[in-house]
Structure formats: C-alpha cells, structure tokens
Amino acid sequence: AISAYEVGFMLAPRLNAPGRIYDPQTSFRLLITEDEEEAQELAEILDAVNRERRRQTEKFLQEALKQIEKEKLHRHKIILVQGEEWPAGLVGLIASKLKEMFCRPVFVFQRGRKTSRGSARSIDGFHLVEALSFAQDLLVKGGGHAKAAGVEVENEKIKQFYERLLKLAEKRLSEKDL
C-alpha cells in the first residue's frame, strides 16, 4: 500500500532530485518505462542522485550557516546569503531550511559572473511578491507568491537590494512575527 507518506517522503524526493542536480529526463524515463529491468536501473540512479542531492544540500547549508554566523545575519529581520558554487536547484531547499531555523524571511543566491539567481522563503506577515515590488527597479526578474519567490539581481546591486528589503522588513515585521 502506498500512502501519502511514501509519495511525499520517498517517491517525490527521488523523482525531483535529478531536476535539481542531474538530468530530469531520468525521472521521466522511469515514469514511462514498461521494462522492469530498466525501471530498476533508473530507480537506483534516482536513489543515488537523491543521496547526492541531500549531501550537497547539507554541505551548502553549512556554508550558509557559517556566513550567517560570521556576518551576524541572524540579527536582521531578513537573511540574505550567497555562494558561487551553490547549484540553482538547491537554493530553494537551503532557503526553506534557513527560514525554519531562523523564523524570518530568507533569500539564498547562487552568485554568477554578472547576476545572481536566488530563491526566497518567507513567514506569515511578509509577502514576498509585495516585498519584491519595492525593489522592482533592482531586479533583472522576479516572481512567486506570498511565501516563495525566485529572483535574479545584478551582482553590483545585491547589497542595495538587501538594504531595501531590510528597511521594508523593519516596517512590516515585529519581533513577535519573528
């Protein structure tokens, strides 16, 4: 019997992992194959990719935590971290974990050569799309919904982008919200 638990915590992460760090076609091929041997091989690949995704997520989460500690970012009402080697497919997972740990909006960026692409996760009381509208002129692109968003910002504008969001957070978020 397959319950919501097996789907949500066993199957879905394995089907999702290749799209984050590998080749998403592997998941698709598993879903459409009628060959049991091929299905077994593909399932083993997905399991290995998911283990690697978890390993990388933990590695980059630890790097983000060091950045937060070093820069005392946990004292701010919003946390923004960035790393050059952080895969774009993992920044949302890292943002989710940090939001849960620090109970405040979090932006996690993969720093590129000219622009940084990021993912944000938020708490009740801080609507991300509304927040992004206050920094629209600094965005290359961005969008999402109240609690999750994707953004792209030119590297030289990241500091200004963060400062503007911090000002907004000072007005919108109370200590109780955090």
CSV table of N, CA and C in Angstrom, one decimal:
chain,number,residue,atom,x,y,z
A,1,ALA,N,0.9,-1.2,0.0
A,1,ALA,CA,0.0,0.0,0.0
A,1,ALA,C,0.9,1.2,0.0
A,2,ILE,N,0.5,2.2,-0.8
A,2,ILE,CA,1.3,3.4,-0.9
A,2,ILE,C,0.4,4.5,-0.3
A,3,SER,N,1.0,5.1,0.7
A,3,SER,CA,0.2,6.2,1.4
A,3,SER,C,0.8,7.6,1.0
A,4,ALA,N,0.3,8.6,1.5
A,4,ALA,CA,0.8,10.0,1.2
A,4,ALA,C,2.2,10.1,1.7
A,5,TYR,N,2.6,9.4,2.8
A,5,TYR,CA,3.9,9.4,3.4
A,5,TYR,C,4.9,8.9,2.3
A,6,GLU,N,4.6,7.7,1.8
A,6,GLU,CA,5.6,7.1,0.8
A,6,GLU,C,5.7,8.0,-0.4
A,7,VAL,N,4.6,8.6,-0.9
A,7,VAL,CA,4.7,9.5,-2.0
A,7,VAL,C,5.5,10.8,-1.7
A,8,GLY,N,5.1,11.4,-0.5
A,8,GLY,CA,5.7,12.7,-0.2
A,8,GLY,C,7.2,12.6,0.3
A,9,PHE,N,7.5,11.5,0.9
A,9,PHE,CA,8.9,11.5,1.5
A,9,PHE,C,9.8,10.4,1.0
A,10,MET,N,9.3,9.6,0.1
A,10,MET,CA,10.1,8.6,-0.5
A,10,MET,C,10.2,8.7,-2.1
A,11,LEU,N,9.0,8.7,-2.7
A,11,LEU,CA,9.0,8.8,-4.1
A,11,LEU,C,9.3,10.2,-4.7
A,12,ALA,N,8.5,11.2,-4.2
A,12,ALA,CA,8.7,12.5,-4.8
A,12,ALA,C,10.1,13.1,-4.7
A,13,PRO,N,10.8,12.9,-3.5
A,13,PRO,CA,12.1,13.5,-3.5
A,13,PRO,C,13.1,12.8,-4.5
A,14,ARG,N,12.9,11.5,-4.7
A,14,ARG,CA,13.7,10.8,-5.7
A,14,ARG,C,13.4,11.2,-7.1
A,15,LEU,N,12.1,11.4,-7.4
A,15,LEU,CA,11.7,11.9,-8.8
A,15,LEU,C,12.2,13.3,-9.0
A,16,ASN,N,12.2,14.1,-7.9
A,16,ASN,CA,12.5,15.5,-8.0
A,16,ASN,C,14.0,15.8,-8.1
A,17,ALA,N,14.8,15.0,-7.4
A,17,ALA,CA,16.3,15.2,-7.3
A,17,ALA,C,17.0,15.5,-8.6
A,18,PRO,N,16.8,14.6,-9.6
A,18,PRO,CA,17.5,14.9,-10.9
A,18,PRO,C,17.3,16.2,-11.5
A,19,GLY,N,16.1,16.8,-11.4
A,19,GLY,CA,15.9,18.1,-11.9
A,19,GLY,C,16.6,19.2,-11.2
A,20,ARG,N,17.1,18.9,-10.0
A,20,ARG,CA,17.9,19.9,-9.2
A,20,ARG,C,19.4,19.8,-9.5
A,21,ILE,N,19.9,18.6,-9.7
A,21,ILE,CA,21.4,18.5,-9.8
A,21,ILE,C,21.8,17.5,-10.9
A,22,TYR,N,20.9,17.0,-11.7
A,22,TYR,CA,21.3,16.0,-12.7
A,22,TYR,C,20.5,16.2,-13.9
A,23,ASP,N,20.0,15.1,-14.5
A,23,ASP,CA,19.2,15.2,-15.7
A,23,ASP,C,17.7,14.8,-15.4
A,24,PRO,N,16.8,15.7,-15.6
A,24,PRO,CA,15.4,15.4,-15.2
A,24,PRO,C,14.8,14.3,-16.1
A,25,GLN,N,15.4,14.1,-17.3
A,25,GLN,CA,14.8,13.1,-18.2
A,25,GLN,C,14.9,11.7,-17.5
A,26,THR,N,15.8,11.5,-16.6
A,26,THR,CA,15.9,10.2,-15.9
A,26,THR,C,14.6,9.9,-15.2
A,27,SER,N,14.0,10.9,-14.5
A,27,SER,CA,12.7,10.7,-13.8
A,27,SER,C,11.6,10.4,-14.8
A,28,PHE,N,11.6,11.1,-15.9
A,28,PHE,CA,10.6,10.9,-16.9
A,28,PHE,C,10.7,9.5,-17.5
A,29,ARG,N,11.9,9.1,-17.8
A,29,ARG,CA,12.1,7.7,-18.4
A,29,ARG,C,11.6,6.7,-17.4
A,30,LEU,N,11.8,6.9,-16.1
A,30,LEU,CA,11.3,5.9,-15.1
A,30,LEU,C,9.8,5.8,-15.1
A,31,LEU,N,9.2,7.0,-15.2
A,31,LEU,CA,7.7,7.0,-15.2
A,31,LEU,C,7.1,6.4,-16.4
A,32,ILE,N,7.8,6.4,-17.6
A,32,ILE,CA,7.1,5.9,-18.8
A,32,ILE,C,7.6,4.5,-19.2
A,33,THR,N,8.6,4.0,-18.6
A,33,THR,CA,9.1,2.7,-19.0
A,33,THR,C,8.1,1.6,-18.6
A,34,GLU,N,8.1,0.6,-19.5
A,34,GLU,CA,7.3,-0.6,-19.2
A,34,GLU,C,8.2,-1.8,-19.0
A,35,ASP,N,9.5,-1.6,-19.0
A,35,ASP,CA,10.6,-2.6,-18.8
A,35,ASP,C,11.0,-2.6,-17.3
A,36,GLU,N,10.7,-3.7,-16.6
A,36,GLU,CA,11.0,-3.8,-15.2
A,36,GLU,C,12.5,-3.7,-14.9
A,37,GLU,N,13.4,-4.2,-15.8
A,37,GLU,CA,14.8,-4.1,-15.6
A,37,GLU,C,15.3,-2.7,-15.7
A,38,GLU,N,14.8,-2.0,-16.8
A,38,GLU,CA,15.1,-0.6,-16.9
A,38,GLU,C,14.6,0.2,-15.8
A,39,ALA,N,13.4,-0.1,-15.3
A,39,ALA,CA,12.8,0.7,-14.2
A,39,ALA,C,13.7,0.5,-12.9
A,40,GLN,N,14.2,-0.7,-12.7
A,40,GLN,CA,15.0,-0.9,-11.5
A,40,GLN,C,16.3,-0.1,-11.6
A,41,GLU,N,16.9,-0.1,-12.8
A,41,GLU,CA,18.2,0.6,-13.0
A,41,GLU,C,18.0,2.1,-12.8
A,42,LEU,N,16.9,2.6,-13.4
A,42,LEU,CA,16.6,4.0,-13.3
A,42,LEU,C,16.2,4.4,-11.8
A,43,ALA,N,15.5,3.5,-11.1
A,43,ALA,CA,15.2,3.8,-9.7
A,43,ALA,C,16.5,3.8,-8.9
A,44,GLU,N,17.4,3.0,-9.2
A,44,GLU,CA,18.7,3.0,-8.5
A,44,GLU,C,19.5,4.3,-8.7
A,45,ILE,N,19.4,4.8,-10.0
A,45,ILE,CA,20.1,6.0,-10.3
A,45,ILE,C,19.4,7.2,-9.6
A,46,LEU,N,18.1,7.2,-9.5
A,46,LEU,CA,17.4,8.3,-8.8
A,46,LEU,C,17.7,8.2,-7.3
A,47,ASP,N,17.8,7.1,-6.8
A,47,ASP,CA,18.1,7.0,-5.3
A,47,ASP,C,19.5,7.5,-5.1
A,48,ALA,N,20.5,7.2,-6.0
A,48,ALA,CA,21.8,7.7,-5.8
A,48,ALA,C,21.9,9.2,-6.0
A,49,VAL,N,21.1,9.7,-7.0
A,49,VAL,CA,21.1,11.2,-7.2
A,49,VAL,C,20.5,11.9,-6.0
A,50,ASN,N,19.4,11.3,-5.4
A,50,ASN,CA,18.8,11.9,-4.2
A,50,ASN,C,19.7,11.9,-3.0
A,51,ARG,N,20.5,10.9,-2.9
A,51,ARG,CA,21.5,10.9,-1.8
A,51,ARG,C,22.5,12.0,-2.0
A,52,GLU,N,23.0,12.2,-3.3
A,52,GLU,CA,23.9,13.2,-3.6
A,52,GLU,C,23.3,14.6,-3.4
A,53,ARG,N,22.0,14.7,-3.7
A,53,ARG,CA,21.3,16.0,-3.5
A,53,ARG,C,21.2,16.3,-2.0
A,54,ARG,N,21.0,15.3,-1.2
A,54,ARG,CA,20.9,15.6,0.3
A,54,ARG,C,22.3,16.0,0.8
A,55,ARG,N,23.4,15.3,0.3
A,55,ARG,CA,24.7,15.6,0.7
A,55,ARG,C,25.1,17.0,0.3
A,56,GLN,N,24.8,17.4,-0.9
A,56,GLN,CA,25.1,18.8,-1.4
A,56,GLN,C,24.3,19.8,-0.6
A,57,THR,N,23.1,19.5,-0.4
A,57,THR,CA,22.2,20.5,0.3
A,57,THR,C,22.8,20.7,1.7
A,58,GLU,N,23.2,19.6,2.4
A,58,GLU,CA,23.8,19.8,3.7
A,58,GLU,C,25.1,20.6,3.7
A,59,LYS,N,25.9,20.3,2.7
A,59,LYS,CA,27.2,21.0,2.6
A,59,LYS,C,27.0,22.5,2.4
A,60,PHE,N,26.1,22.8,1.5
A,60,PHE,CA,25.9,24.3,1.2
A,60,PHE,C,25.1,24.9,2.3
A,61,LEU,N,24.2,24.2,3.0
A,61,LEU,CA,23.6,24.7,4.2
A,61,LEU,C,24.6,25.1,5.3
A,62,GLN,N,25.6,24.2,5.5
A,62,GLN,CA,26.6,24.5,6.5
A,62,GLN,C,27.4,25.8,6.1
A,63,GLU,N,27.7,25.9,4.8
A,63,GLU,CA,28.4,27.1,4.3
A,63,GLU,C,27.5,28.4,4.6
A,64,ALA,N,26.2,28.3,4.3
A,64,ALA,CA,25.3,29.4,4.6
A,64,ALA,C,25.3,29.7,6.1
A,65,LEU,N,25.2,28.7,6.9
A,65,LEU,CA,25.2,28.9,8.3
A,65,LEU,C,26.5,29.6,8.8
A,66,LYS,N,27.6,29.3,8.2
A,66,LYS,CA,28.9,30.0,8.6
A,66,LYS,C,28.8,31.4,8.2
A,67,GLN,N,28.3,31.7,7.0
A,67,GLN,CA,28.1,33.1,6.5
A,67,GLN,C,27.2,33.8,7.4
A,68,ILE,N,26.1,33.2,7.8
A,68,ILE,CA,25.1,33.9,8.8
A,68,ILE,C,25.8,34.2,10.1
A,69,GLU,N,26.6,33.3,10.6
A,69,GLU,CA,27.3,33.5,11.9
A,69,GLU,C,28.3,34.6,11.7
A,70,LYS,N,29.2,34.5,10.7
A,70,LYS,CA,30.3,35.4,10.5
A,70,LYS,C,29.8,36.8,10.4
A,71,GLU,N,28.7,37.0,9.6
A,71,GLU,CA,28.1,38.3,9.3
A,71,GLU,C,27.0,38.8,10.3
A,72,LYS,N,26.7,37.9,11.2
A,72,LYS,CA,25.7,38.2,12.2
A,72,LYS,C,24.3,38.4,11.6
A,73,LEU,N,24.0,37.7,10.5
A,73,LEU,CA,22.8,38.0,9.7
A,73,LEU,C,21.6,37.6,10.5
A,74,HIS,N,21.7,36.7,11.4
A,74,HIS,CA,20.5,36.3,12.2
A,74,HIS,C,20.0,37.4,13.1
A,75,ARG,N,20.7,38.5,13.2
A,75,ARG,CA,20.2,39.6,14.0
A,75,ARG,C,19.3,40.5,13.1
A,76,HIS,N,19.3,40.3,11.8
A,76,HIS,CA,18.5,41.1,10.9
A,76,HIS,C,17.1,40.4,10.8
A,77,LYS,N,16.1,41.2,10.3
A,77,LYS,CA,14.8,40.6,10.1
A,77,LYS,C,14.7,39.9,8.8
A,78,ILE,N,15.6,40.0,8.0
A,78,ILE,CA,15.7,39.2,6.8
A,78,ILE,C,17.2,38.7,6.7
A,79,ILE,N,17.3,37.4,6.2
A,79,ILE,CA,18.6,36.9,6.0
A,79,ILE,C,18.8,36.8,4.5
A,80,LEU,N,20.0,37.2,4.0
A,80,LEU,CA,20.4,37.0,2.6
A,80,LEU,C,21.8,36.4,2.6
A,81,VAL,N,21.9,35.3,2.0
A,81,VAL,CA,23.3,34.6,1.8
A,81,VAL,C,23.5,34.3,0.3
A,82,GLN,N,24.7,34.1,0.0
A,82,GLN,CA,25.0,33.8,-1.4
A,82,GLN,C,26.3,33.0,-1.5
A,83,GLY,N,26.4,32.1,-2.5
A,83,GLY,CA,27.6,31.3,-2.7
A,83,GLY,C,27.8,31.1,-4.2
A,84,GLU,N,29.0,31.0,-4.6
A,84,GLU,CA,29.3,30.9,-6.0
A,84,GLU,C,29.0,29.5,-6.5
A,85,GLU,N,29.3,28.5,-5.7
A,85,GLU,CA,29.1,27.1,-6.2
A,85,GLU,C,27.8,26.5,-5.8
A,86,TRP,N,26.9,27.2,-5.2
A,86,TRP,CA,25.6,26.7,-4.8
A,86,TRP,C,24.7,26.5,-6.1
A,87,PRO,N,24.3,25.2,-6.3
A,87,PRO,CA,23.5,25.0,-7.5
A,87,PRO,C,22.1,25.7,-7.4
A,88,ALA,N,21.7,26.2,-8.5
A,88,ALA,CA,20.4,26.9,-8.6
A,88,ALA,C,19.3,26.0,-8.1
A,89,GLY,N,19.4,24.7,-8.4
A,89,GLY,CA,18.4,23.8,-8.0
A,89,GLY,C,18.3,23.5,-6.5
A,90,LEU,N,19.3,24.0,-5.8
A,90,LEU,CA,19.3,23.7,-4.3
A,90,LEU,C,19.0,24.9,-3.5
A,91,VAL,N,19.1,26.1,-4.0
A,91,VAL,CA,19.0,27.3,-3.2
A,91,VAL,C,17.6,27.4,-2.5
A,92,GLY,N,16.6,26.9,-3.2
A,92,GLY,CA,15.2,26.9,-2.6
A,92,GLY,C,15.2,26.0,-1.4
A,93,LEU,N,15.8,24.9,-1.5
A,93,LEU,CA,15.8,23.9,-0.3
A,93,LEU,C,16.6,24.5,0.8
A,94,ILE,N,17.7,25.2,0.5
A,94,ILE,CA,18.5,25.8,1.6
A,94,ILE,C,17.7,27.0,2.2
A,95,ALA,N,17.0,27.8,1.4
A,95,ALA,CA,16.2,28.9,1.9
A,95,ALA,C,15.1,28.3,2.8
A,96,SER,N,14.5,27.3,2.4
A,96,SER,CA,13.5,26.7,3.3
A,96,SER,C,14.0,26.2,4.6
A,97,LYS,N,15.1,25.6,4.6
A,97,LYS,CA,15.7,25.1,5.9
A,97,LYS,C,16.1,26.3,6.8
A,98,LEU,N,16.7,27.3,6.2
A,98,LEU,CA,17.1,28.5,7.0
A,98,LEU,C,15.9,29.3,7.5
A,99,LYS,N,14.9,29.3,6.7
A,99,LYS,CA,13.6,30.0,7.2
A,99,LYS,C,13.1,29.3,8.4
A,100,GLU,N,13.1,28.0,8.4
A,100,GLU,CA,12.6,27.2,9.5
A,100,GLU,C,13.5,27.4,10.7
A,101,MET,N,14.8,27.4,10.5
A,101,MET,CA,15.8,27.5,11.6
A,101,MET,C,15.7,28.9,12.3
A,102,PHE,N,15.6,30.0,11.5
A,102,PHE,CA,15.7,31.3,12.0
A,102,PHE,C,14.4,32.1,12.1
A,103,CYS,N,13.3,31.5,11.5
A,103,CYS,CA,12.0,32.1,11.6
A,103,CYS,C,11.9,33.5,11.1
A,104,ARG,N,12.5,33.7,9.9
A,104,ARG,CA,12.4,35.0,9.3
A,104,ARG,C,12.6,34.8,7.8
A,105,PRO,N,12.2,35.8,6.9
A,105,PRO,CA,12.4,35.6,5.5
A,105,PRO,C,13.9,35.4,5.1
A,106,VAL,N,14.1,34.6,4.1
A,106,VAL,CA,15.4,34.2,3.7
A,106,VAL,C,15.5,34.3,2.2
A,107,PHE,N,16.6,34.9,1.7
A,107,PHE,CA,17.0,34.9,0.3
A,107,PHE,C,18.3,34.1,0.2
A,108,VAL,N,18.4,33.2,-0.7
A,108,VAL,CA,19.6,32.4,-0.9
A,108,VAL,C,19.9,32.5,-2.4
A,109,PHE,N,21.1,33.0,-2.7
A,109,PHE,CA,21.5,33.3,-4.1
A,109,PHE,C,22.7,32.4,-4.5
A,110,GLN,N,22.6,32.0,-5.8
A,110,GLN,CA,23.7,31.4,-6.5
A,110,GLN,C,24.4,32.5,-7.2
A,111,ARG,N,25.6,32.9,-6.8
A,111,ARG,CA,26.3,34.0,-7.4
A,111,ARG,C,26.9,33.6,-8.7
A,112,GLY,N,26.5,34.3,-9.8
A,112,GLY,CA,27.0,34.1,-11.1
A,112,GLY,C,28.1,35.1,-11.5
A,113,ARG,N,28.5,35.1,-12.7
A,113,ARG,CA,29.5,36.1,-13.1
A,113,ARG,C,29.0,37.5,-13.1
A,114,LYS,N,27.8,37.8,-13.6
A,114,LYS,CA,27.2,39.1,-13.7
A,114,LYS,C,26.0,39.3,-12.8
A,115,THR,N,25.2,38.2,-12.8
A,115,THR,CA,24.0,38.3,-12.0
A,115,THR,C,24.0,37.1,-11.0
A,116,SER,N,23.1,37.2,-10.0
A,116,SER,CA,22.9,36.2,-9.0
A,116,SER,C,21.4,35.8,-9.1
A,117,ARG,N,21.2,34.5,-9.1
A,117,ARG,CA,19.9,33.9,-9.1
A,117,ARG,C,19.6,33.3,-7.8
A,118,GLY,N,18.4,33.7,-7.3
A,118,GLY,CA,18.1,33.2,-5.9
A,118,GLY,C,16.7,32.7,-5.7
A,119,SER,N,16.5,32.2,-4.6
A,119,SER,CA,15.2,31.7,-4.1
A,119,SER,C,15.0,32.3,-2.7
A,120,ALA,N,13.7,32.6,-2.5
A,120,ALA,CA,13.3,33.2,-1.2
A,120,ALA,C,12.2,32.4,-0.6
A,121,ARG,N,12.2,32.3,0.7
A,121,ARG,CA,11.1,31.7,1.5
A,121,ARG,C,10.8,32.7,2.6
A,122,SER,N,9.5,32.8,2.9
A,122,SER,CA,9.1,33.8,3.9
A,122,SER,C,8.2,33.2,5.0
A,123,ILE,N,7.9,34.0,5.9
A,123,ILE,CA,7.0,33.7,7.1
A,123,ILE,C,5.7,34.5,6.9
A,124,ASP,N,4.7,34.2,7.8
A,124,ASP,CA,3.5,35.0,7.8
A,124,ASP,C,3.9,36.4,8.1
A,125,GLY,N,3.2,37.3,7.5
A,125,GLY,CA,3.4,38.7,7.8
A,125,GLY,C,4.4,39.4,6.8
A,126,PHE,N,5.0,38.7,5.9
A,126,PHE,CA,6.0,39.3,5.0
A,126,PHE,C,5.7,38.6,3.6
A,127,HIS,N,4.9,39.3,2.8
A,127,HIS,CA,4.5,38.8,1.5
A,127,HIS,C,5.7,39.1,0.5
A,128,LEU,N,6.3,38.0,0.0
A,128,LEU,CA,7.5,38.2,-0.9
A,128,LEU,C,7.2,39.0,-2.1
A,129,VAL,N,6.1,38.7,-2.8
A,129,VAL,CA,5.9,39.4,-4.1
A,129,VAL,C,5.7,40.9,-3.8
A,130,GLU,N,5.0,41.2,-2.8
A,130,GLU,CA,4.8,42.6,-2.4
A,130,GLU,C,6.2,43.2,-2.1
A,131,ALA,N,7.0,42.5,-1.3
A,131,ALA,CA,8.4,43.0,-1.0
A,131,ALA,C,9.2,43.2,-2.3
A,132,LEU,N,9.1,42.3,-3.2
A,132,LEU,CA,9.9,42.4,-4.4
A,132,LEU,C,9.4,43.7,-5.2
A,133,SER,N,8.2,44.0,-5.1
A,133,SER,CA,7.7,45.2,-5.8
A,133,SER,C,8.4,46.5,-5.3
A,134,PHE,N,8.9,46.5,-4.1
A,134,PHE,CA,9.6,47.6,-3.5
A,134,PHE,C,11.0,47.7,-4.0
A,135,ALA,N,11.5,46.6,-4.7
A,135,ALA,CA,12.8,46.6,-5.2
A,135,ALA,C,12.8,46.3,-6.7
A,136,GLN,N,11.7,46.5,-7.3
A,136,GLN,CA,11.5,46.1,-8.7
A,136,GLN,C,12.6,46.7,-9.6
A,137,ASP,N,13.0,47.9,-9.4
A,137,ASP,CA,14.0,48.6,-10.2
A,137,ASP,C,15.4,47.9,-10.1
A,138,LEU,N,15.6,47.1,-9.1
A,138,LEU,CA,16.9,46.4,-8.9
A,138,LEU,C,16.9,45.0,-9.4
A,139,LEU,N,15.7,44.5,-9.8
A,139,LEU,CA,15.6,43.1,-10.3
A,139,LEU,C,15.9,43.0,-11.7
A,140,VAL,N,16.5,41.9,-12.1
A,140,VAL,CA,16.6,41.5,-13.5
A,140,VAL,C,15.2,40.9,-13.8
A,141,LYS,N,14.8,40.0,-12.9
A,141,LYS,CA,13.5,39.4,-12.9
A,141,LYS,C,13.2,38.8,-11.6
A,142,GLY,N,11.9,38.6,-11.3
A,142,GLY,CA,11.5,38.0,-10.1
A,142,GLY,C,10.0,37.7,-10.1
A,143,GLY,N,9.6,36.8,-9.2
A,143,GLY,CA,8.2,36.5,-9.1
A,143,GLY,C,8.0,35.4,-8.2
A,144,GLY,N,6.7,35.1,-7.9
A,144,GLY,CA,6.4,34.0,-7.0
A,144,GLY,C,5.1,34.2,-6.3
A,145,HIS,N,5.0,34.0,-5.0
A,145,HIS,CA,3.8,34.2,-4.3
A,145,HIS,C,4.2,34.7,-2.9
A,146,ALA,N,3.3,34.7,-1.9
A,146,ALA,CA,3.5,35.2,-0.6
A,146,ALA,C,4.7,34.6,0.1
A,147,LYS,N,4.8,33.3,0.0
A,147,LYS,CA,5.9,32.7,0.8
A,147,LYS,C,7.0,32.1,0.1
A,148,ALA,N,7.0,32.1,-1.2
A,148,ALA,CA,8.1,31.6,-2.0
A,148,ALA,C,8.3,32.5,-3.3
A,149,ALA,N,9.6,32.7,-3.6
A,149,ALA,CA,9.8,33.5,-4.8
A,149,ALA,C,11.2,33.2,-5.4
A,150,GLY,N,11.3,33.5,-6.7
A,150,GLY,CA,12.6,33.4,-7.4
A,150,GLY,C,13.0,34.8,-7.8
A,151,VAL,N,14.2,35.1,-7.8
A,151,VAL,CA,14.7,36.4,-8.1
A,151,VAL,C,16.1,36.3,-8.9
A,152,GLU,N,16.3,37.3,-9.7
A,152,GLU,CA,17.6,37.5,-10.3
A,152,GLU,C,18.0,38.9,-10.1
A,153,VAL,N,19.2,39.2,-9.7
A,153,VAL,CA,19.7,40.5,-9.4
A,153,VAL,C,21.1,40.7,-9.9
A,154,GLU,N,21.5,41.8,-10.5
A,154,GLU,CA,22.8,42.1,-10.9
A,154,GLU,C,23.7,42.1,-9.6
A,155,ASN,N,24.9,41.5,-9.7
A,155,ASN,CA,25.8,41.3,-8.6
A,155,ASN,C,26.0,42.7,-7.9
A,156,GLU,N,26.3,43.7,-8.6
A,156,GLU,CA,26.6,45.0,-8.0
A,156,GLU,C,25.4,45.6,-7.3
A,157,LYS,N,24.2,45.1,-7.5
A,157,LYS,CA,23.0,45.6,-6.9
A,157,LYS,C,22.5,44.8,-5.7
A,158,ILE,N,23.2,43.7,-5.4
A,158,ILE,CA,22.7,42.8,-4.3
A,158,ILE,C,22.7,43.5,-3.0
A,159,LYS,N,23.7,44.3,-2.7
A,159,LYS,CA,23.7,45.0,-1.4
A,159,LYS,C,22.6,46.0,-1.3
A,160,GLN,N,22.4,46.7,-2.3
A,160,GLN,CA,21.3,47.7,-2.3
A,160,GLN,C,19.9,47.0,-2.2
A,161,PHE,N,19.8,45.9,-2.9
A,161,PHE,CA,18.6,45.1,-2.9
A,161,PHE,C,18.3,44.6,-1.4
A,162,TYR,N,19.3,44.1,-0.8
A,162,TYR,CA,19.2,43.6,0.6
A,162,TYR,C,18.9,44.8,1.6
A,163,GLU,N,19.5,45.9,1.4
A,163,GLU,CA,19.3,47.1,2.3
A,163,GLU,C,17.8,47.5,2.1
A,164,ARG,N,17.3,47.5,0.9
A,164,ARG,CA,15.9,48.0,0.7
A,164,ARG,C,14.9,47.0,1.3
A,165,LEU,N,15.2,45.7,1.2
A,165,LEU,CA,14.3,44.7,1.9
A,165,LEU,C,14.4,44.8,3.4
A,166,LEU,N,15.6,45.1,3.9
A,166,LEU,CA,15.7,45.2,5.4
A,166,LEU,C,14.9,46.4,5.9
A,167,LYS,N,14.9,47.5,5.1
A,167,LYS,CA,14.1,48.7,5.5
A,167,LYS,C,12.6,48.3,5.5
A,168,LEU,N,12.2,47.6,4.5
A,168,LEU,CA,10.8,47.2,4.4
A,168,LEU,C,10.4,46.3,5.6
A,169,ALA,N,11.3,45.3,5.9
A,169,ALA,CA,11.1,44.4,7.0
A,169,ALA,C,11.0,45.1,8.3
A,170,GLU,N,11.8,46.2,8.5
A,170,GLU,CA,11.7,46.9,9.8
A,170,GLU,C,10.3,47.5,10.0
A,171,LYS,N,9.7,47.9,8.9
A,171,LYS,CA,8.3,48.5,8.9
A,171,LYS,C,7.3,47.4,9.1
A,172,ARG,N,7.5,46.3,8.4
A,172,ARG,CA,6.4,45.3,8.3
A,172,ARG,C,6.5,44.2,9.4
A,173,LEU,N,7.7,43.9,9.9
A,173,LEU,CA,7.8,42.7,10.8
A,173,LEU,C,8.1,43.2,12.2
A,174,SER,N,7.3,42.6,13.2
A,174,SER,CA,7.6,42.9,14.6
A,174,SER,C,8.4,41.8,15.1
A,175,GLU,N,8.9,42.0,16.3
A,175,GLU,CA,9.7,40.9,17.0
A,175,GLU,C,8.8,39.7,17.2
A,176,LYS,N,7.5,39.9,17.4
A,176,LYS,CA,6.5,38.8,17.6
A,176,LYS,C,6.4,38.0,16.3
A,177,ASP,N,6.4,38.6,15.2
A,177,ASP,CA,6.4,37.9,13.9
A,177,ASP,C,7.5,37.0,13.7
A,178,LEU,N,8.7,37.3,14.3
A,178,LEU,CA,9.9,36.5,14.2
A,178,LEU,C,10.0,35.5,15.3
